[in-house]
Amino acid sequence: MWKRWLNDGGTPTTGPYDRGWFSSLYFRDPDGQILEIATAGPGYSLDEPPDALGEREIDPAVERTHGHRDEAAIAALTHPEPVDAMTDAMTLTGIHHISGITADLERANEFYSAALGLRLVKRTVNLDDGSMRHHFWAHYDGQNVAARSSLTLFEWPDDGGQAQGGYGQTHHIAFRASSEDEQLAWRDHLMSLGLDVTTVQDRKYFQSIYFQAPDGLLLEIATDGPGFTLDEDPADLGTDLQLPAWLEDRRDEIAARLTPLR
Ligand SMILES: [Fe+2]
């Protein structure tokens, strides 16, 4: 249904591709950022025991890889009826995974396991380019993988081609802390590893700390609260220009530079 909705609305898609652990539909936002809609299942225990995820290298099933799958059939597959409006059946339940690029998967694994407690749940290759390694991490207790906790990295050669900031790129990734106490415990932990962590920054709707992964990716741990209903009623969220107290005296100047949202 998402494919039909997006294609008919002028956003070209590719897929859905059978990734084994999930099925993926791809498209781009207006800035060029690659977005994906992935199914929740079947999950990472498709080809490994649930209590031994990430322990061995997985060769993907050949029929799922570039050059062996039926691209014409995949391109033709879509919902048979026009989708006139988004329906409950299309509800997206959050982030399935975030995929980045690293120059060194082993270094990344050391970092994400030590710094954030993420665990390897899949070691495989890019199904669209079998020469490129692709590893998956998640919140994994040795039996279950928590939904919406996956981070994946492709490994590109370290040829000096580190990302430069620009539109269409993910600026940073924020992980959730349930409280300010929990956030401070994370800050202590990260500093105990020798990482350079910012002080707690007041973002009005949440509190944030920032640090960098070895490849330079900016990471954040943000508190859930106090949340966006701090200064607007739940029914009116996003309808008015909201500023933190320290910018209120520049409200007229800031508002004058804004164009109305369509
Ligand atoms: Fe953020």
Tab-separated table of C-alpha atoms in Angstrom, residues 4-234:
chain	number	residue	atom	x	y	z
A	4	ARG	CA	1.162	2.442	-4.469
A	5	TRP	CA	0.553	5.560	-2.354
A	6	LEU	CA	4.059	6.934	-2.906
A	7	ASN	CA	4.357	6.075	-6.606
A	8	ASP	CA	0.923	7.469	-7.477
A	9	GLY	CA	1.761	10.601	-5.474
A	10	GLY	CA	4.907	11.246	-7.527
A	11	THR	CA	7.539	9.740	-5.235
A	12	PRO	CA	9.288	6.920	-7.082
A	13	THR	CA	10.122	3.844	-5.025
A	14	THR	CA	12.338	0.796	-5.459
A	15	GLY	CA	11.526	-2.590	-4.009
A	16	PRO	CA	10.031	-4.165	-2.044
A	17	TYR	CA	13.241	-6.155	-1.700
A	18	ASP	CA	13.282	-9.378	0.278
A	19	ARG	CA	16.099	-8.814	2.776
A	20	GLY	CA	15.343	-12.085	4.539
A	21	TRP	CA	15.077	-10.588	8.029
A	22	PHE	CA	12.598	-8.005	6.703
A	23	SER	CA	11.264	-6.607	3.431
A	24	SER	CA	12.310	-3.108	2.307
A	25	LEU	CA	10.817	-0.375	0.156
A	26	TYR	CA	13.074	2.593	-0.675
A	27	PHE	CA	12.520	6.181	-1.785
A	28	ARG	CA	14.102	9.590	-1.249
A	29	ASP	CA	12.958	12.715	0.543
A	30	PRO	CA	13.198	16.099	-1.263
A	31	ASP	CA	16.778	16.576	0.031
A	32	GLY	CA	17.865	13.236	-1.399
A	33	GLN	CA	18.005	11.353	1.897
A	34	ILE	CA	17.302	7.641	1.340
A	35	LEU	CA	14.267	6.506	3.344
A	36	GLU	CA	13.077	2.956	3.797
A	37	ILE	CA	9.864	1.315	4.935
A	38	ALA	CA	10.719	-2.093	6.353
A	39	THR	CA	8.502	-4.841	7.710
A	40	ALA	CA	8.927	-5.786	11.374
A	41	GLY	CA	9.492	-9.445	10.557
A	42	PRO	CA	10.459	-12.182	10.028
A	43	GLY	CA	13.426	-10.993	12.121
A	44	TYR	CA	17.063	-11.816	12.732
A	45	SER	CA	16.456	-15.396	13.896
A	46	LEU	CA	15.553	-16.365	10.315
A	47	ASP	CA	19.013	-17.822	9.708
A	48	GLU	CA	20.582	-18.072	13.184
A	49	PRO	CA	19.341	-19.415	16.529
A	50	PRO	CA	17.732	-16.599	18.564
A	51	ASP	CA	20.257	-17.157	21.365
A	52	ALA	CA	23.296	-16.948	19.075
A	53	LEU	CA	22.631	-13.959	16.829
A	54	GLY	CA	25.621	-12.271	15.232
A	55	GLU	CA	28.056	-15.052	16.088
A	56	ARG	CA	28.884	-16.130	12.561
A	57	GLU	CA	29.154	-14.622	9.118
A	58	ILE	CA	25.921	-15.087	7.176
A	59	ASP	CA	26.026	-15.528	3.409
A	60	PRO	CA	22.749	-14.098	2.165
A	61	ALA	CA	20.476	-16.358	0.137
A	62	VAL	CA	21.631	-15.878	-3.444
A	63	GLU	CA	18.109	-15.262	-4.765
A	64	ARG	CA	17.919	-12.124	-2.605
A	65	THR	CA	21.117	-10.584	-3.972
A	66	HIS	CA	21.724	-8.102	-6.771
A	67	GLY	CA	22.109	-9.878	-10.095
A	68	HIS	CA	20.127	-12.937	-9.030
A	69	ARG	CA	16.722	-11.570	-8.057
A	70	ASP	CA	13.916	-10.840	-10.519
A	71	GLU	CA	14.155	-7.053	-10.691
A	72	ALA	CA	11.293	-6.760	-13.205
A	73	ALA	CA	8.929	-8.735	-10.978
A	74	ILE	CA	9.961	-6.671	-7.930
A	75	ALA	CA	9.422	-3.417	-9.822
A	76	ALA	CA	5.991	-4.565	-11.019
A	77	LEU	CA	4.784	-5.645	-7.584
A	78	THR	CA	2.369	-3.143	-6.085
A	79	HIS	CA	-1.020	-2.796	-4.428
A	80	PRO	CA	-3.744	-3.671	-6.965
A	81	GLU	CA	-6.033	-0.748	-6.084
A	82	PRO	CA	-5.252	2.979	-5.871
A	83	VAL	CA	-4.630	4.137	-2.316
A	84	ASP	CA	-6.552	7.392	-1.952
A	85	ALA	CA	-5.605	8.131	1.633
A	86	MET	CA	-3.314	6.795	4.289
A	87	THR	CA	-5.186	4.221	6.316
A	88	ASP	CA	-4.721	2.545	9.684
A	89	ALA	CA	-3.328	-0.441	7.796
A	90	MET	CA	-0.375	1.763	6.800
A	91	THR	CA	0.514	2.840	10.339
A	92	LEU	CA	4.279	3.104	10.815
A	93	THR	CA	5.284	2.061	14.312
A	94	GLY	CA	8.596	3.893	14.592
A	95	ILE	CA	12.153	3.570	13.349
A	96	HIS	CA	13.000	0.056	12.135
A	97	HIS	CA	16.724	0.733	11.783
A	98	ILE	CA	19.258	3.391	10.905
A	99	SER	CA	22.020	2.519	8.424
A	100	GLY	CA	25.311	4.379	8.326
A	101	ILE	CA	28.735	3.900	6.797
A	102	THR	CA	31.941	3.057	8.627
A	103	ALA	CA	35.558	2.670	7.589
A	104	ASP	CA	36.154	-0.092	10.176
A	105	LEU	CA	33.459	-2.509	11.343
A	106	GLU	CA	35.599	-4.010	14.093
A	107	ARG	CA	36.353	-0.586	15.549
A	108	ALA	CA	32.659	0.293	15.261
A	109	ASN	CA	31.688	-2.899	17.073
A	110	GLU	CA	34.058	-2.118	19.940
A	111	PHE	CA	32.626	1.378	20.192
A	112	TYR	CA	28.897	0.630	19.980
A	113	SER	CA	29.134	-2.335	22.356
A	114	ALA	CA	31.288	-0.577	24.958
A	115	ALA	CA	29.733	2.867	24.708
A	116	LEU	CA	26.059	2.066	24.155
A	117	GLY	CA	25.662	-1.604	25.056
A	118	LEU	CA	24.470	-2.519	21.573
A	119	ARG	CA	25.213	-6.094	20.513
A	120	LEU	CA	25.910	-7.616	17.132
A	121	VAL	CA	22.845	-9.441	15.841
A	122	LYS	CA	23.855	-10.008	12.212
A	123	ARG	CA	27.137	-10.147	10.343
A	124	THR	CA	26.604	-10.310	6.619
A	125	VAL	CA	27.212	-8.438	3.363
A	126	ASN	CA	25.287	-5.776	1.476
A	127	LEU	CA	22.657	-7.665	-0.537
A	128	ASP	CA	23.038	-5.060	-3.289
A	129	ASP	CA	26.864	-5.310	-3.347
A	130	GLY	CA	28.276	-8.575	-2.025
A	131	SER	CA	31.810	-7.159	-1.738
A	132	MET	CA	30.698	-4.779	1.020
A	133	ARG	CA	30.389	-6.047	4.595
A	134	HIS	CA	27.230	-5.106	6.496
A	135	HIS	CA	26.796	-5.583	10.241
A	136	PHE	CA	23.705	-5.088	12.396
A	137	TRP	CA	23.547	-4.145	16.083
A	138	ALA	CA	20.563	-3.898	18.394
A	139	HIS	CA	19.449	-4.005	21.993
A	140	TYR	CA	19.703	-7.794	22.372
A	141	ASP	CA	19.536	-9.681	25.662
A	142	GLY	CA	20.754	-12.953	24.206
A	143	GLN	CA	17.231	-14.139	23.470
A	144	ASN	CA	15.196	-11.240	22.131
A	145	VAL	CA	15.972	-8.245	19.963
A	146	ALA	CA	14.131	-5.130	21.130
A	147	ALA	CA	11.926	-3.615	18.456
A	148	ARG	CA	13.087	-0.295	16.993
A	149	SER	CA	16.621	-0.674	18.366
A	150	SER	CA	18.639	-1.639	15.271
A	151	LEU	CA	21.642	0.247	13.963
A	152	THR	CA	23.457	-1.075	10.898
A	153	LEU	CA	26.701	-0.058	9.228
A	154	PHE	CA	28.065	-0.715	5.764
A	155	GLU	CA	31.860	-0.856	5.550
A	156	TRP	CA	33.424	1.346	2.905
A	157	PRO	CA	37.167	1.406	2.280
A	158	ASP	CA	39.040	3.945	4.383
A	159	ASP	CA	40.198	6.032	1.425
A	160	GLY	CA	39.981	9.395	3.144
A	161	GLY	CA	36.461	9.932	1.882
A	162	GLN	CA	34.920	10.916	5.185
A	163	ALA	CA	31.487	12.526	4.912
A	164	GLN	CA	31.216	16.277	4.670
A	165	GLY	CA	28.111	17.841	6.147
A	166	GLY	CA	25.362	18.584	3.670
A	167	TYR	CA	21.674	18.399	2.987
A	168	GLY	CA	20.256	14.954	2.418
A	169	GLN	CA	22.517	13.610	5.142
A	170	THR	CA	21.643	12.501	8.664
A	171	HIS	CA	23.044	15.158	10.997
A	172	HIS	CA	23.011	13.064	14.166
A	173	ILE	CA	21.292	10.151	15.862
A	174	ALA	CA	19.639	10.596	19.268
A	175	PHE	CA	19.094	7.690	21.649
A	176	ARG	CA	16.480	7.913	24.385
A	177	ALA	CA	17.078	8.105	28.122
A	178	SER	CA	13.973	7.767	30.276
A	179	SER	CA	15.118	10.312	32.859
A	180	GLU	CA	17.743	12.930	33.629
A	181	ASP	CA	19.314	10.553	36.186
A	182	GLU	CA	19.662	7.864	33.552
A	183	GLN	CA	21.169	10.392	31.154
A	184	LEU	CA	23.757	11.456	33.752
A	185	ALA	CA	24.653	7.811	34.348
A	186	TRP	CA	25.247	7.430	30.606
A	187	ARG	CA	27.374	10.580	30.656
A	188	ASP	CA	29.532	9.185	33.479
A	189	HIS	CA	29.837	5.889	31.644
A	190	LEU	CA	30.841	7.520	28.351
A	191	MET	CA	33.411	9.737	30.072
A	192	SER	CA	34.828	6.700	31.892
A	193	LEU	CA	35.646	5.328	28.418
A	194	GLY	CA	37.624	8.477	27.669
A	195	LEU	CA	35.019	9.918	25.306
A	196	ASP	CA	34.560	13.648	24.908
A	197	VAL	CA	30.965	14.234	26.049
A	198	THR	CA	29.244	17.613	26.206
A	199	THR	CA	27.660	18.922	29.355
A	200	VAL	CA	23.877	18.511	29.560
A	201	GLN	CA	22.325	20.924	27.058
A	202	ASP	CA	18.852	22.340	27.759
A	203	ARG	CA	16.795	21.793	24.579
A	204	LYS	CA	13.611	22.982	26.311
A	205	TYR	CA	11.598	19.875	25.329
A	206	PHE	CA	14.358	17.503	26.414
A	207	GLN	CA	17.873	17.498	27.821
A	208	SER	CA	20.730	16.398	25.563
A	209	ILE	CA	24.311	15.226	25.701
A	210	TYR	CA	26.441	14.746	22.597
A	211	PHE	CA	29.486	12.682	21.685
A	212	GLN	CA	31.052	11.242	18.529
A	213	ALA	CA	31.445	7.731	17.143
A	214	PRO	CA	34.912	6.835	15.770
A	215	ASP	CA	33.868	7.618	12.181
A	216	GLY	CA	32.783	11.093	13.255
A	217	LEU	CA	29.048	10.454	13.391
A	218	LEU	CA	27.466	12.740	15.979
A	219	LEU	CA	25.472	10.867	18.617
A	220	GLU	CA	23.117	12.199	21.260
A	221	ILE	CA	21.360	10.838	24.318
A	222	ALA	CA	18.170	12.806	24.973
A	223	THR	CA	15.653	12.551	27.776
A	224	ASP	CA	12.047	11.677	26.939
A	225	GLY	CA	10.733	14.592	28.959
A	226	PRO	CA	9.457	17.130	29.489
A	227	GLY	CA	8.226	16.789	25.900
A	228	PHE	CA	6.545	18.898	23.253
A	229	THR	CA	3.407	19.592	25.298
A	230	LEU	CA	5.497	21.807	27.569
A	231	ASP	CA	4.308	24.967	25.821
A	232	GLU	CA	1.452	23.894	23.498
A	233	ASP	CA	-1.718	21.913	24.005
A	234	PRO	CA	-1.554	18.413	22.545
